[in-house]
Short mmCIF file of C-alpha atoms in Angstrom, two decimals:
data_model
loop_
_atom_site.label_atom_id
_atom_site.label_comp_id
_atom_site.label_asym_id
_atom_site.label_seq_id
_atom_site.Cartn_x
_atom_site.Cartn_y
_atom_site.Cartn_z
CA ASP A 9 7.34 -0.07 -16.15
CA ALA A 10 5.67 -2.96 -14.40
CA LYS A 11 8.26 -4.92 -12.48
CA THR A 12 5.93 -7.82 -11.69
CA THR A 13 3.34 -9.92 -13.49
CA GLN A 14 0.48 -11.61 -11.66
CA PRO A 15 -2.65 -13.47 -12.78
CA THR A 16 -5.71 -11.24 -12.76
CA SER A 17 -7.81 -13.54 -10.60
CA MET A 18 -7.79 -16.87 -8.82
CA ASP A 19 -10.22 -19.03 -6.89
CA CYS A 20 -9.40 -21.22 -3.92
CA ALA A 21 -11.55 -23.58 -1.89
CA GLU A 22 -11.91 -22.73 1.77
CA GLY A 23 -9.46 -24.72 3.89
CA ARG A 24 -7.14 -25.44 1.01
CA ALA A 25 -3.79 -23.80 0.34
CA ALA A 26 -3.85 -20.74 -1.89
CA ASN A 27 -0.77 -20.44 -4.08
CA LEU A 28 -0.38 -17.03 -5.70
CA PRO A 29 2.35 -16.75 -8.34
CA CYS A 30 4.34 -13.69 -9.32
CA ASN A 31 6.91 -13.18 -12.07
CA HIS A 32 9.66 -10.61 -11.60
CA SER A 33 12.22 -11.54 -14.22
CA THR A 34 14.01 -8.18 -14.16
CA ILE A 35 14.58 -8.06 -10.41
CA SER A 36 18.00 -6.79 -9.43
CA GLY A 37 20.26 -8.16 -6.74
CA ASN A 38 19.38 -5.63 -4.05
CA GLU A 39 15.63 -5.66 -4.57
CA TYR A 40 13.22 -7.42 -2.24
CA VAL A 41 9.95 -9.14 -3.07
CA TYR A 42 7.07 -7.79 -1.00
CA TRP A 43 3.49 -9.00 -0.75
CA TYR A 44 0.56 -6.88 0.38
CA ARG A 45 -3.15 -7.51 0.25
CA GLN A 46 -6.16 -5.24 0.23
CA ILE A 47 -9.47 -6.40 1.57
CA HIS A 48 -12.40 -4.47 0.16
CA SER A 49 -12.60 -0.86 1.42
CA GLN A 50 -9.58 -1.21 3.69
CA GLY A 51 -5.97 -0.07 3.47
CA PRO A 52 -3.38 -2.50 2.15
CA GLN A 53 -1.99 -4.96 4.67
CA TYR A 54 1.64 -6.02 4.71
CA ILE A 55 1.98 -9.79 4.47
CA ILE A 56 5.58 -10.82 4.01
CA HIS A 57 8.78 -10.00 2.18
CA GLY A 58 11.99 -11.75 1.19
CA LEU A 59 15.27 -11.33 -0.64
CA LYS A 60 16.34 -14.78 -1.75
CA ASN A 61 15.57 -17.23 1.02
CA ASN A 62 12.12 -18.65 1.61
CA GLU A 63 10.28 -16.88 4.39
CA THR A 64 7.41 -17.84 6.68
CA ASN A 65 5.40 -15.89 9.21
CA GLU A 66 2.05 -16.27 10.92
CA MET A 67 0.19 -15.17 7.83
CA ALA A 68 1.90 -16.85 4.91
CA SER A 69 4.95 -18.40 3.31
CA LEU A 70 6.99 -16.89 0.51
CA ILE A 71 8.85 -19.16 -1.86
CA ILE A 72 11.42 -17.45 -4.09
CA THR A 73 13.01 -19.37 -6.94
CA GLU A 74 16.77 -19.77 -6.94
CA ASP A 75 17.18 -17.40 -9.89
CA ARG A 76 14.83 -14.93 -8.10
CA LYS A 77 12.81 -14.41 -11.26
CA SER A 78 9.58 -15.60 -9.71
CA SER A 79 7.96 -16.25 -6.37
CA THR A 80 4.87 -17.79 -4.85
CA LEU A 81 2.87 -16.59 -1.88
CA ILE A 82 1.25 -19.45 -0.01
CA LEU A 83 -1.69 -19.09 2.33
CA PRO A 84 -1.66 -22.57 3.92
CA HIS A 85 -5.34 -22.82 4.91
CA ALA A 86 -7.38 -20.19 3.12
CA THR A 87 -10.45 -18.80 4.86
CA LEU A 88 -13.24 -16.59 3.55
CA ARG A 89 -11.50 -13.63 5.21
CA ASP A 90 -8.54 -14.12 2.89
CA THR A 91 -10.64 -12.96 -0.07
CA ALA A 92 -8.76 -9.87 -1.23
CA VAL A 93 -6.57 -8.38 -3.92
CA TYR A 94 -2.98 -9.54 -3.48
CA TYR A 95 -0.11 -7.39 -4.70
CA CYS A 96 3.40 -8.63 -5.44
CA ILE A 97 5.87 -5.74 -5.43
CA VAL A 98 9.59 -5.52 -6.04
CA LEU A 99 11.34 -2.89 -3.97
CA GLY A 100 14.84 -1.63 -3.46
CA SER A 101 15.88 0.39 -0.44
CA TYR A 102 14.07 3.73 -0.24
CA ASP A 103 11.82 2.80 -3.16
CA LYS A 104 8.16 3.73 -2.95
CA VAL A 105 5.43 1.14 -3.31
CA ILE A 106 3.76 1.34 -6.72
CA PHE A 107 0.71 -0.88 -7.09
CA GLY A 108 -0.17 -2.85 -10.19
CA PRO A 109 -3.53 -4.53 -10.69
CA GLY A 110 -2.65 -7.47 -8.40
CA THR A 111 -4.44 -10.82 -8.18
CA SER A 112 -8.02 -10.91 -7.00
CA LEU A 113 -8.30 -14.02 -4.84
CA SER A 114 -11.75 -15.40 -4.13
CA VAL A 115 -11.98 -18.03 -1.40
CA ILE A 116 -15.02 -20.18 -2.05
CA PRO A 117 -16.97 -21.98 0.69
CA GLY B 20 3.55 -3.30 15.99
CA ALA B 21 3.79 -1.13 12.85
CA VAL B 22 0.37 0.48 13.11
CA VAL B 23 -0.64 3.44 10.98
CA SER B 24 -3.82 5.35 11.74
CA GLN B 25 -5.82 7.84 9.72
CA HIS B 26 -8.36 10.39 10.83
CA PRO B 27 -11.09 10.79 9.91
CA SER B 28 -12.11 7.42 8.50
CA TRP B 29 -14.75 9.10 6.41
CA VAL B 30 -15.80 12.66 5.68
CA ILE B 31 -18.56 14.35 3.69
CA CYS B 32 -18.09 17.96 2.72
CA LYS B 33 -19.61 20.60 0.48
CA SER B 34 -18.00 21.59 -2.78
CA GLY B 35 -15.50 24.41 -2.32
CA THR B 36 -14.51 23.57 1.23
CA SER B 37 -11.17 22.21 2.39
CA VAL B 38 -10.66 18.90 4.15
CA LYS B 39 -7.68 17.80 6.23
CA ILE B 40 -6.73 14.15 6.66
CA GLU B 41 -4.22 13.05 9.29
CA CYS B 42 -1.88 10.09 9.07
CA ARG B 43 -0.02 8.88 12.15
CA SER B 44 2.52 6.14 12.73
CA LEU B 45 1.59 4.93 16.21
CA ASP B 46 4.50 2.77 17.27
CA PHE B 47 7.38 3.70 15.01
CA GLN B 48 9.03 6.72 13.52
CA ALA B 49 8.59 7.49 9.86
CA THR B 50 10.93 9.86 8.06
CA THR B 51 8.93 9.26 4.92
CA MET B 52 5.20 8.93 4.45
CA PHE B 53 3.22 8.47 1.26
CA TRP B 54 -0.25 9.48 0.12
CA TYR B 55 -2.30 7.39 -2.29
CA ARG B 56 -5.71 7.75 -3.87
CA GLN B 57 -7.98 4.97 -5.00
CA PHE B 58 -11.05 5.25 -7.21
CA PRO B 59 -13.67 2.47 -7.31
CA LYS B 60 -12.47 -0.77 -8.90
CA GLN B 61 -9.02 0.67 -9.51
CA SER B 62 -5.66 0.10 -7.90
CA LEU B 63 -4.02 2.58 -5.54
CA MET B 64 -2.30 5.51 -7.24
CA LEU B 65 0.60 7.24 -5.55
CA MET B 66 -0.01 10.96 -5.20
CA ALA B 67 3.00 12.22 -3.28
CA THR B 68 5.92 11.40 -1.03
CA SER B 69 6.07 13.30 2.24
CA ASN B 70 9.43 13.79 3.93
CA GLU B 71 9.70 15.01 7.51
CA GLY B 72 10.89 18.58 7.62
CA SER B 73 10.96 19.15 3.88
CA LYS B 74 8.65 19.73 0.96
CA ALA B 75 6.62 16.88 -0.43
CA THR B 76 7.39 15.38 -3.81
CA TYR B 77 4.33 15.06 -6.04
CA GLU B 78 3.75 12.51 -8.78
CA GLN B 79 3.14 13.71 -12.29
CA GLY B 80 -0.35 15.07 -12.77
CA VAL B 81 -1.04 15.72 -9.08
CA GLU B 82 -1.65 19.39 -8.29
CA LYS B 83 0.53 20.42 -5.37
CA ASP B 84 -1.54 23.53 -4.68
CA LYS B 85 -4.70 21.47 -4.41
CA PHE B 86 -3.31 18.66 -2.29
CA LEU B 87 -1.26 20.28 0.47
CA ILE B 88 0.98 17.96 2.42
CA ASN B 89 2.66 18.73 5.71
CA HIS B 90 5.00 16.33 7.52
CA ALA B 91 5.80 18.20 10.68
CA SER B 92 7.01 15.33 12.83
CA LEU B 93 8.31 11.79 12.54
CA THR B 94 4.87 10.41 13.35
CA LEU B 95 2.43 12.76 11.62
CA SER B 96 1.68 13.76 8.05
CA THR B 97 -1.40 15.67 6.92
CA LEU B 98 -3.08 15.92 3.53
CA THR B 99 -5.35 18.89 2.92
CA VAL B 100 -7.65 18.77 -0.08
CA THR B 101 -8.27 22.43 -0.85
CA SER B 102 -11.42 23.70 -2.54
CA ALA B 103 -12.72 20.17 -2.89
CA HIS B 104 -14.97 19.27 -5.81
CA PRO B 105 -17.05 16.15 -6.49
CA GLU B 106 -14.30 14.71 -8.69
CA ASP B 107 -12.02 14.68 -5.62
CA SER B 108 -14.31 12.13 -3.99
CA SER B 109 -12.13 9.09 -3.46
CA PHE B 110 -10.50 6.75 -0.96
CA TYR B 111 -7.33 8.37 0.37
CA ILE B 112 -4.73 6.09 1.95
CA CYS B 113 -1.46 6.96 3.61
CA SER B 114 1.52 4.81 4.35
CA ALA B 115 4.57 5.24 6.52
CA ARG B 116 8.00 3.77 6.04
CA ASP B 117 9.65 2.39 9.15
CA SER B 118 12.84 4.39 9.69
CA SER B 119 14.22 2.05 12.33
CA GLY B 120 17.27 1.36 10.23
CA SER B 121 16.05 -1.93 8.85
CA ARG B 122 17.59 -2.71 5.51
CA THR B 123 14.21 -3.31 3.95
CA ASP B 124 12.32 -0.17 5.07
CA THR B 125 8.89 -1.72 4.99
CA GLN B 126 5.92 0.53 4.23
CA TYR B 127 2.85 0.13 6.43
CA PHE B 128 -0.52 1.44 5.35
CA GLY B 129 -3.32 3.22 7.13
CA PRO B 130 -6.96 2.12 6.97
CA GLY B 131 -7.92 4.86 4.52
CA THR B 132 -10.21 7.89 4.52
CA ARG B 133 -13.34 7.94 2.40
CA LEU B 134 -13.95 11.47 1.09
CA THR B 135 -17.29 12.40 -0.45
CA VAL B 136 -17.69 15.88 -1.86
CA LEU B 137 -21.27 16.97 -2.48
#
């Protein structure tokens, strides 16, 4: 069963913020929200993860709603190199990462 | 930190031969590693879970005798595709779960191995 729902594709203008939504309405209390991305012909790259608080690192910010049923990954200043498929994944401890179709983000010059 | 390497990055072999792919966690220990396969324009599909010192657990539909997995140390897992055929041509990707004791046990992925069977 798919634990997350993401839009199939999105476009973003270069230099603007890319906001990628994810719905995970059945998330349980001990499950984390993870984001990975896969640039064409490369292995997936870990971006960020969170439990209930908003998180920020050098790559992105993760905003999780108070009820934890949805989240948004924010790339503050998208570049052409951010064009990739982005995967939102819900994981409990010792779970294995199962990939859905993800969101194909195209950053446009 | 958290780097996973794979070797080789690409391989071409003849039908009927066996191919071994190595997956290493370079700067952390990984009790558990995973092997995925990805066909063109599709998402990654989990093939098996590799546990250090024990037998691998295969996903439904994956032939364990064809895809041999060995996880001999906390930093190395190998996938051997035995008697490879053209339909085994794919992008094989491994991942390793950081066993540092972190509550979240993040999985880190290797760069992938492109296998082409002629």
